[in-house]
Amino acid sequence: DTSRKLKEAIRTSLAPPRGPVYLSLPGDIASQSDKEGNDNDGDTEPIPLSIDQKTVVRIQVALNRAERPVAVIGIALDQQEDGQSIRDFLEKTGLPYVDTPKAKGLVDPTSAAFLGTCLAASGDMLIAEVLRQSDCLIGIGFDPIETTYEWHRTDRYHGIANAPTDYGTYHPHMEAIGEVGAILAQLAQGYTKQTTWQTFEWAQLRDRILTAITPEVIVSRTGIAPYHVVRRMRDILPPDTCLSVDTGSHKLILAQAWHTNHPLTYFGSNGLSSMGTGVPGAIALALLYPDRPVVGVAGDGGFGMMVQELETVKRLNLSPLFVVLCDQSLSLIRIPYQLRNYEPIGINLDRVDWATVAEGYGIKGVWAHTIEELVAALTAWRETPQATVLAVQIDDALYCGNSY
């Protein structure tokens, strides 16, 4: 019956890993009357998973033997419930740690133990090398769907998640499934701190990453360096800004250079990494959080795929800021072209006046060709939020630290 099926779907969607459930309704069934059933199961809450204590003990032994352990924080957990448990574990153990883009805000990016963001982030090849050299990787909610590296395919990797993260032929060497906070509390209590890490090593890695992603100039004759656009955005926009990031070269630099202490404020498409998600993502965030600052970032290619949704923004009276990084190209696709010595066919775009396009939808449009114009536009929106398209002319030759 309909009621039972819907409750089953809700329970499934709320159970780890959380996500949408597809309900198929055949045409012949849709035209029939609802069939009454035994609807005595009114609880839609998912049944909690029991923790395999033997696995937790094995992870404890591996962690206590390790000399250079590293923690990797990902999305296979409850970001609303597990954030404080993760921070407590990292503080008590003193482990160095990295996060993934989808987990930004769960950990403190200002801590001396924070190494950076890895997996689809500028400069993360330096982090990947550290992870390969670690003798014990503790994946706290790490889900391999976020990575194209293979450092987790080793017996040095130990996972902690609220649902199994294996897929296809991949099976974690060791994985404790259940309430992440409870597992972390148990590991922290029994940790003996036998590491040989020196804090200056962490600082050196952060300096190397910063050097790798920072261009030599702020502005060229062609446009502003994307890194410095992100820096100004982070300096000017409120700390709790909700950011929706489209796919492209800009996603990699934002993942590394945009720091936040607020969970569930950074949204991007990893895994399939679909272009065009930045605009509808920002619209959804503006609907969910009408009293919070919401910003969508896209390249001119991705923004052009979804520009028609400005009509939705106007009709619903929303006030997000859309930052369009204009380099008149699909710059991330240029990298594999260059690696293969291909002619750059089909990746160069004509210049579009996105500010004027926005005004055609009844939305404020602004261009920024200089740092001063960028700062003025960001400051104006922060002080008086209204739906705005900020087109920023960038130089894609000034993307640094990106790999494909």
GROMACS .gro file of N, CA, C and O in nm, residues 44-143:
model
  400
   44THR      N    1   0.958   0.597   1.094
   44THR     CA    2   1.039   0.616   0.974
   44THR      C    3   1.187   0.635   1.007
   44THR      O    4   1.267   0.658   0.918
   45GLU      N    5   1.222   0.625   1.134
   45GLU     CA    6   1.362   0.641   1.170
   45GLU      C    7   1.442   0.517   1.132
   45GLU      O    8   1.396   0.404   1.150
   46PRO      N    9   1.562   0.536   1.077
   46PRO     CA   10   1.644   0.420   1.039
   46PRO      C   11   1.691   0.343   1.162
   46PRO      O   12   1.710   0.401   1.270
   47ILE      N   13   1.709   0.214   1.146
   47ILE     CA   14   1.758   0.130   1.256
   47ILE      C   15   1.909   0.148   1.269
   47ILE      O   16   1.982   0.133   1.172
   48PRO      N   17   1.960   0.186   1.388
   48PRO     CA   18   2.104   0.208   1.403
   48PRO      C   19   2.183   0.079   1.385
   48PRO      O   20   2.138  -0.029   1.420
   49LEU      N   21   2.304   0.094   1.327
   49LEU     CA   22   2.390  -0.021   1.305
   49LEU      C   23   2.468  -0.052   1.432
   49LEU      O   24   2.515   0.038   1.503
   50SER      N   25   2.483  -0.180   1.462
   50SER     CA   26   2.565  -0.220   1.576
   50SER      C   27   2.712  -0.216   1.535
   50SER      O   28   2.747  -0.244   1.420
   51ILE      N   29   2.799  -0.181   1.628
   51ILE     CA   30   2.941  -0.165   1.600
   51ILE      C   31   3.014  -0.297   1.622
   51ILE      O   32   2.996  -0.363   1.725
   52ASP      N   33   3.097  -0.335   1.525
   52ASP     CA   34   3.178  -0.456   1.537
   52ASP      C   35   3.300  -0.422   1.623
   52ASP      O   36   3.397  -0.361   1.577
   53GLN      N   37   3.297  -0.458   1.749
   53GLN     CA   38   3.404  -0.422   1.843
   53GLN      C   39   3.537  -0.486   1.806
   53GLN      O   40   3.644  -0.428   1.832
   54LYS      N   41   3.536  -0.602   1.744
   54LYS     CA   42   3.661  -0.666   1.705
   54LYS      C   43   3.736  -0.580   1.604
   54LYS      O   44   3.859  -0.565   1.611
   55THR      N   45   3.662  -0.522   1.511
   55THR     CA   46   3.725  -0.436   1.411
   55THR      C   47   3.779  -0.309   1.475
   55THR      O   48   3.889  -0.262   1.441
   56VAL      N   49   3.705  -0.251   1.568
   56VAL     CA   50   3.751  -0.130   1.637
   56VAL      C   51   3.881  -0.159   1.712
   56VAL      O   52   3.975  -0.078   1.709
   57VAL      N   53   3.889  -0.273   1.777
   57VAL     CA   54   4.011  -0.310   1.849
   57VAL      C   55   4.128  -0.326   1.753
   57VAL      O   56   4.240  -0.282   1.782
   58ARG      N   57   4.105  -0.386   1.638
   58ARG     CA   58   4.212  -0.402   1.539
   58ARG      C   59   4.261  -0.267   1.488
   58ARG      O   60   4.381  -0.246   1.470
   59ILE      N   61   4.168  -0.174   1.467
   59ILE     CA   62   4.208  -0.039   1.426
   59ILE      C   63   4.287   0.030   1.538
   59ILE      O   64   4.386   0.099   1.513
   60GLN      N   65   4.244   0.010   1.661
   60GLN     CA   66   4.316   0.066   1.776
   60GLN      C   67   4.460   0.017   1.780
   60GLN      O   68   4.554   0.096   1.800
   61VAL      N   69   4.480  -0.111   1.759
   61VAL     CA   70   4.615  -0.169   1.760
   61VAL      C   71   4.700  -0.107   1.649
   61VAL      O   72   4.815  -0.069   1.669
   62ALA      N   73   4.643  -0.097   1.529
   62ALA     CA   74   4.716  -0.040   1.415
   62ALA      C   75   4.752   0.106   1.441
   62ALA      O   76   4.864   0.150   1.410
   63LEU      N   77   4.660   0.181   1.498
   63LEU     CA   78   4.685   0.323   1.527
   63LEU      C   79   4.793   0.338   1.632
   63LEU      O   80   4.881   0.425   1.620
   64ASN      N   81   4.792   0.255   1.735
   64ASN     CA   82   4.892   0.266   1.842
   64ASN      C   83   5.031   0.222   1.796
   64ASN      O   84   5.131   0.264   1.855
   65ARG      N   85   5.038   0.139   1.694
   65ARG     CA   86   5.167   0.098   1.640
   65ARG      C   87   5.226   0.201   1.543
   65ARG      O   88   5.346   0.201   1.517
   66ALA      N   89   5.142   0.288   1.490
   66ALA     CA   90   5.183   0.378   1.383
   66ALA      C   91   5.276   0.487   1.433
   66ALA      O   92   5.260   0.540   1.543
   67GLU      N   93   5.373   0.520   1.350
   67GLU     CA   94   5.464   0.631   1.378
   67GLU      C   95   5.424   0.758   1.304
   67GLU      O   96   5.454   0.868   1.350
   68ARG      N   97   5.357   0.742   1.187
   68ARG     CA   98   5.319   0.859   1.109
   68ARG      C   99   5.174   0.845   1.059
   68ARG      O  100   5.147   0.837   0.939
   69PRO      N  101   5.080   0.842   1.154
   69PRO     CA  102   4.939   0.830   1.115
   69PRO      C  103   4.884   0.963   1.062
   69PRO      O  104   4.930   1.071   1.100
   70VAL      N  105   4.786   0.953   0.975
   70VAL     CA  106   4.716   1.070   0.921
   70VAL      C  107   4.568   1.038   0.915
   70VAL      O  108   4.529   0.928   0.876
   71ALA      N  109   4.484   1.134   0.952
   71ALA     CA  110   4.339   1.118   0.944
   71ALA      C  111   4.286   1.190   0.819
   71ALA      O  112   4.332   1.299   0.785
   72VAL      N  113   4.192   1.125   0.752
   72VAL     CA  114   4.127   1.181   0.633
   72VAL      C  115   3.978   1.190   0.660
   72VAL      O  116   3.913   1.087   0.682
   73ILE      N  117   3.922   1.311   0.657
   73ILE     CA  118   3.782   1.331   0.693
   73ILE      C  119   3.700   1.347   0.567
   73ILE      O  120   3.731   1.429   0.481
   74GLY      N  121   3.593   1.265   0.555
   74GLY     CA  122   3.509   1.268   0.436
   74GLY      C  123   3.361   1.276   0.471
   74GLY      O  124   3.323   1.326   0.577
   75ILE      N  125   3.276   1.223   0.382
   75ILE     CA  126   3.131   1.248   0.391
   75ILE      C  127   3.051   1.128   0.439
   75ILE      O  128   2.929   1.139   0.455
   76ALA      N  129   3.113   1.012   0.461
   76ALA     CA  130   3.038   0.894   0.503
   76ALA      C  131   3.012   0.896   0.653
   76ALA      O  132   3.053   0.808   0.729
   77LEU      N  133   2.944   1.002   0.696
   77LEU     CA  134   2.909   1.023   0.836
   77LEU      C  135   2.796   1.126   0.841
   77LEU      O  136   2.750   1.172   0.738
   78ASP      N  137   2.754   1.160   0.961
   78ASP     CA  138   2.646   1.257   0.979
   78ASP      C  139   2.709   1.392   1.013
   78ASP      O  140   2.755   1.413   1.125
   79GLN      N  141   2.711   1.483   0.916
   79GLN     CA  142   2.778   1.611   0.938
   79GLN      C  143   2.711   1.696   1.044
   79GLN      O  144   2.775   1.781   1.106
   80GLN      N  145   2.583   1.673   1.068
   80GLN     CA  146   2.513   1.750   1.171
   80GLN      C  147   2.539   1.696   1.311
   80GLN      O  148   2.532   1.771   1.408
   81GLU      N  149   2.570   1.568   1.321
   81GLU     CA  150   2.586   1.506   1.452
   81GLU      C  151   2.731   1.476   1.489
   81GLU      O  152   2.766   1.475   1.607
   82ASP      N  153   2.816   1.450   1.391
   82ASP     CA  154   2.950   1.397   1.419
   82ASP      C  155   3.061   1.502   1.422
   82ASP      O  156   3.175   1.469   1.455
   83GLY      N  157   3.029   1.626   1.390
   83GLY     CA  158   3.133   1.728   1.381
   83GLY      C  159   3.212   1.745   1.509
   83GLY      O  160   3.336   1.745   1.507
   84GLN      N  161   3.145   1.760   1.622
   84GLN     CA  162   3.215   1.782   1.748
   84GLN      C  163   3.294   1.659   1.788
   84GLN      O  164   3.405   1.670   1.844
   85SER      N  165   3.241   1.540   1.761
   85SER     CA  166   3.314   1.417   1.793
   85SER      C  167   3.445   1.408   1.716
   85SER      O  168   3.547   1.365   1.770
   86ILE      N  169   3.441   1.450   1.591
   86ILE     CA  170   3.563   1.449   1.509
   86ILE      C  171   3.665   1.547   1.565
   86ILE      O  172   3.784   1.514   1.579
   87ARG      N  173   3.621   1.666   1.598
   87ARG     CA  174   3.715   1.766   1.652
   87ARG      C  175   3.772   1.721   1.786
   87ARG      O  176   3.891   1.743   1.813
   88ASP      N  177   3.689   1.660   1.869
   88ASP     CA  178   3.739   1.609   1.998
   88ASP      C  179   3.845   1.501   1.975
   88ASP      O  180   3.949   1.499   2.043
   89PHE      N  181   3.820   1.411   1.882
   89PHE     CA  182   3.915   1.303   1.854
   89PHE      C  183   4.047   1.359   1.805
   89PHE      O  184   4.155   1.318   1.853
   90LEU      N  185   4.043   1.454   1.714
   90LEU     CA  186   4.166   1.512   1.658
   90LEU      C  187   4.244   1.589   1.764
   90LEU      O  188   4.367   1.587   1.768
   91GLU      N  189   4.171   1.658   1.852
   91GLU     CA  190   4.239   1.733   1.959
   91GLU      C  191   4.304   1.640   2.060
   91GLU      O  192   4.417   1.663   2.103
   92LYS      N  193   4.235   1.534   2.098
   92LYS     CA  194   4.289   1.441   2.199
   92LYS      C  195   4.406   1.360   2.145
   92LYS      O  196   4.502   1.331   2.218
   93THR      N  197   4.400   1.321   2.019
   93THR     CA  198   4.505   1.236   1.963
   93THR      C  199   4.620   1.317   1.906
   93THR      O  200   4.734   1.269   1.901
   94GLY      N  201   4.592   1.440   1.862
   94GLY     CA  202   4.697   1.522   1.801
   94GLY      C  203   4.735   1.476   1.662
   94GLY      O  204   4.840   1.518   1.609
   95LEU      N  205   4.653   1.393   1.597
   95LEU     CA  206   4.684   1.346   1.463
   95LEU      C  207   4.678   1.460   1.361
   95LEU      O  208   4.590   1.545   1.369
   96PRO      N  209   4.772   1.461   1.266
   96PRO     CA  210   4.755   1.553   1.153
   96PRO      C  211   4.639   1.504   1.068
   96PRO      O  212   4.610   1.383   1.064
   97TYR      N  213   4.573   1.597   0.999
   97TYR     CA  214   4.453   1.556   0.926
   97TYR      C  215   4.433   1.639   0.800
   97TYR      O  216   4.483   1.752   0.787
   98VAL      N  217   4.360   1.581   0.707
   98VAL     CA  218   4.317   1.649   0.586
   98VAL      C  219   4.167   1.629   0.574
   98VAL      O  220   4.110   1.536   0.632
   99ASP      N  221   4.102   1.717   0.500
   99ASP     CA  222   3.960   1.696   0.471
   99ASP      C  223   3.941   1.686   0.321
   99ASP      O  224   4.032   1.711   0.243
  100THR      N  225   3.823   1.642   0.281
  100THR     CA  226   3.785   1.640   0.141
  100THR      C  227   3.690   1.757   0.117
  100THR      O  228   3.632   1.810   0.212
  101PRO      N  229   3.673   1.799  -0.009
  101PRO     CA  230   3.588   1.918  -0.032
  101PRO      C  231   3.449   1.907   0.027
  101PRO      O  232   3.398   2.005   0.085
  102LYS      N  233   3.384   1.792   0.016
  102LYS     CA  234   3.248   1.779   0.066
  102LYS      C  235   3.240   1.782   0.219
  102LYS      O  236   3.132   1.796   0.275
  103ALA      N  237   3.354   1.765   0.286
  103ALA     CA  238   3.355   1.766   0.433
  103ALA      C  239   3.408   1.896   0.490
  103ALA      O  240   3.430   1.906   0.611
  104LYS      N  241   3.427   1.997   0.406
  104LYS     CA  242   3.482   2.124   0.455
  104LYS      C  243   3.392   2.183   0.563
  104LYS      O  244   3.270   2.181   0.552
  105GLY      N  245   3.453   2.232   0.669
  105GLY     CA  246   3.380   2.290   0.780
  105GLY      C  247   3.368   2.196   0.898
  105GLY      O  248   3.342   2.241   1.010
  106LEU      N  249   3.388   2.067   0.876
  106LEU     CA  250   3.380   1.971   0.986
  106LEU      C  251   3.501   1.982   1.079
  106LEU      O  252   3.491   1.952   1.197
  107VAL      N  253   3.615   2.022   1.024
  107VAL     CA  254   3.738   2.032   1.103
  107VAL      C  255   3.789   2.175   1.100
  107VAL      O  256   3.751   2.254   1.014
  108ASP      N  257   3.877   2.206   1.192
  108ASP     CA  258   3.932   2.340   1.205
  108ASP      C  259   4.045   2.361   1.105
  108ASP      O  260   4.152   2.301   1.118
  109PRO      N  261   4.026   2.447   1.003
  109PRO     CA  262   4.132   2.468   0.905
  109PRO      C  263   4.244   2.559   0.954
  109PRO      O  264   4.345   2.575   0.886
  110THR      N  265   4.229   2.617   1.074
  110THR     CA  266   4.332   2.705   1.129
  110THR      C  267   4.426   2.631   1.223
  110THR      O  268   4.524   2.688   1.271
  111SER      N  269   4.399   2.504   1.251
  111SER     CA  270   4.482   2.427   1.343
  111SER      C  271   4.618   2.397   1.282
  111SER      O  272   4.632   2.381   1.160
  112ALA      N  273   4.720   2.386   1.367
  112ALA     CA  274   4.853   2.350   1.321
  112ALA      C  275   4.858   2.211   1.262
  112ALA      O  276   4.945   2.179   1.180
  113ALA      N  277   4.761   2.125   1.299
  113ALA     CA  278   4.759   1.987   1.251
  113ALA      C  279   4.685   1.972   1.118
  113ALA      O  280   4.685   1.863   1.060
  114PHE      N  281   4.623   2.079   1.070
  114PHE     CA  282   4.550   2.072   0.943
  114PHE      C  283   4.648   2.083   0.827
  114PHE      O  284   4.720   2.183   0.815
  115LEU      N  285   4.651   1.982   0.741
  115LEU     CA  286   4.746   1.979   0.630
  115LEU      C  287   4.690   2.041   0.503
  115LEU      O  288   4.765   2.091   0.420
  116GLY      N  289   4.558   2.037   0.487
  116GLY     CA  290   4.497   2.093   0.367
  116GLY      C  291   4.381   2.007   0.321
  116GLY      O  292   4.340   1.912   0.388
  117THR      N  293   4.330   2.041   0.203
  117THR     CA  294   4.219   1.967   0.143
  117THR      C  295   4.272   1.883   0.028
  117THR      O  296   4.352   1.930  -0.052
  118CYS      N  297   4.227   1.758   0.023
  118CYS     CA  298   4.275   1.669  -0.081
  118CYS      C  299   4.159   1.614  -0.163
  118CYS      O  300   4.043   1.628  -0.124
  119LEU      N  301   4.191   1.556  -0.275
  119LEU     CA  302   4.094   1.495  -0.366
  119LEU      C  303   4.016   1.603  -0.439
  119LEU      O  304   3.923   1.660  -0.384
  120ALA      N  305   4.056   1.633  -0.559
  120ALA     CA  306   3.995   1.739  -0.640
  120ALA      C  307   4.021   1.875  -0.578
  120ALA      O  308   3.929   1.954  -0.558
  121ALA      N  309   4.147   1.903  -0.545
  121ALA     CA  310   4.185   2.033  -0.492
  121ALA      C  311   4.323   2.071  -0.547
  121ALA      O  312   4.409   1.985  -0.564
  122SER      N  313   4.342   2.199  -0.573
  122SER     CA  314   4.472   2.246  -0.621
  122SER      C  315   4.581   2.211  -0.520
  122SER      O  316   4.563   2.227  -0.400
  123GLY      N  317   4.694   2.163  -0.571
  123GLY     CA  318   4.806   2.132  -0.484
  123GLY      C  319   4.792   2.004  -0.406
  123GLY      O  320   4.881   1.971  -0.326
  124ASP      N  321   4.684   1.927  -0.428
  124ASP     CA  322   4.665   1.809  -0.343
  124ASP      C  323   4.756   1.693  -0.381
  124ASP      O  324   4.761   1.592  -0.310
  125MET      N  325   4.830   1.706  -0.490
  125MET     CA  326   4.928   1.602  -0.522
  125MET      C  327   5.037   1.597  -0.415
  125MET      O  328   5.095   1.491  -0.388
  126LEU      N  329   5.063   1.709  -0.349
  126LEU     CA  330   5.159   1.712  -0.238
  126LEU      C  331   5.104   1.637  -0.116
  126LEU      O  332   5.178   1.567  -0.047
  127ILE      N  333   4.974   1.652  -0.092
  127ILE     CA  334   4.910   1.579   0.017
  127ILE      C  335   4.905   1.431  -0.013
  127ILE      O  336   4.929   1.347   0.075
  128ALA      N  337   4.876   1.397  -0.137
  128ALA     CA  338   4.868   1.255  -0.176
  128ALA      C  339   4.999   1.184  -0.150
  128ALA      O  340   5.001   1.068  -0.109
  129GLU      N  341   5.110   1.255  -0.169
  129GLU     CA  342   5.241   1.194  -0.144
  129GLU      C  343   5.259   1.165   0.005
  129GLU      O  344   5.312   1.060   0.044
  130VAL      N  345   5.214   1.255   0.092
  130VAL     CA  346   5.221   1.233   0.236
  130VAL      C  347   5.133   1.114   0.275
  130VAL      O  348   5.172   1.031   0.359
  131LEU      N  349   5.016   1.104   0.215
  131LEU     CA  350   4.927   0.993   0.246
  131LEU      C  351   4.988   0.859   0.203
  131LEU      O  352   4.971   0.758   0.271
  132ARG      N  353   5.057   0.860   0.091
  132ARG     CA  354   5.121   0.737   0.046
  132ARG      C  355   5.232   0.694   0.142
  132ARG      O  356   5.260   0.576   0.157
  133GLN      N  357   5.297   0.790   0.205
  133GLN     CA  358   5.409   0.761   0.293
  133GLN      C  359   5.365   0.729   0.436
  133GLN      O  360   5.444   0.676   0.515
  134SER      N  361   5.240   0.760   0.469
  134SER     CA  362   5.190   0.735   0.605
  134SER      C  363   5.182   0.585   0.631
  134SER      O  364   5.145   0.506   0.543
  135ASP      N  365   5.214   0.546   0.754
  135ASP     CA  366   5.205   0.403   0.788
  135ASP      C  367   5.070   0.366   0.849
  135ASP      O  368   5.046   0.249   0.882
  136CYS      N  369   4.978   0.464   0.862
  136CYS     CA  370   4.844   0.435   0.913
  136CYS      C  371   4.749   0.547   0.871
  136CYS      O  372   4.760   0.660   0.920
  137LEU      N  373   4.658   0.515   0.781
  137LEU     CA  374   4.559   0.612   0.736
  137LEU      C  375   4.427   0.582   0.804
  137LEU      O  376   4.374   0.471   0.792
  138ILE      N  377   4.375   0.681   0.876
  138ILE     CA  378   4.247   0.666   0.944
  138ILE      C  379   4.143   0.745   0.865
  138ILE      O  380   4.141   0.868   0.868
  139GLY      N  381   4.060   0.675   0.790
  139GLY     CA  382   3.957   0.741   0.712
  139GLY      C  383   3.832   0.762   0.795
  139GLY      O  384   3.758   0.668   0.822
  140ILE      N  385   3.809   0.885   0.838
  140ILE     CA  386   3.690   0.917   0.919
  140ILE      C  387   3.582   0.965   0.824
  140ILE      O  388   3.579   1.081   0.785
  141GLY      N  389   3.497   0.873   0.784
  141GLY     CA  390   3.394   0.908   0.687
  141GLY      C  391   3.446   0.920   0.545
  141GLY      O  392   3.375   0.968   0.458
  142PHE      N  393   3.568   0.876   0.521
  142PHE     CA  394   3.621   0.886   0.386
  142PHE      C  395   3.547   0.790   0.293
  142PHE      O  396   3.530   0.672   0.324
  143ASP      N  397   3.502   0.843   0.179
  143ASP     CA  398   3.434   0.762   0.078
  143ASP      C  399   3.516   0.769  -0.050
  143ASP      O  400   3.538   0.879  -0.103
   0.00000   0.00000   0.00000
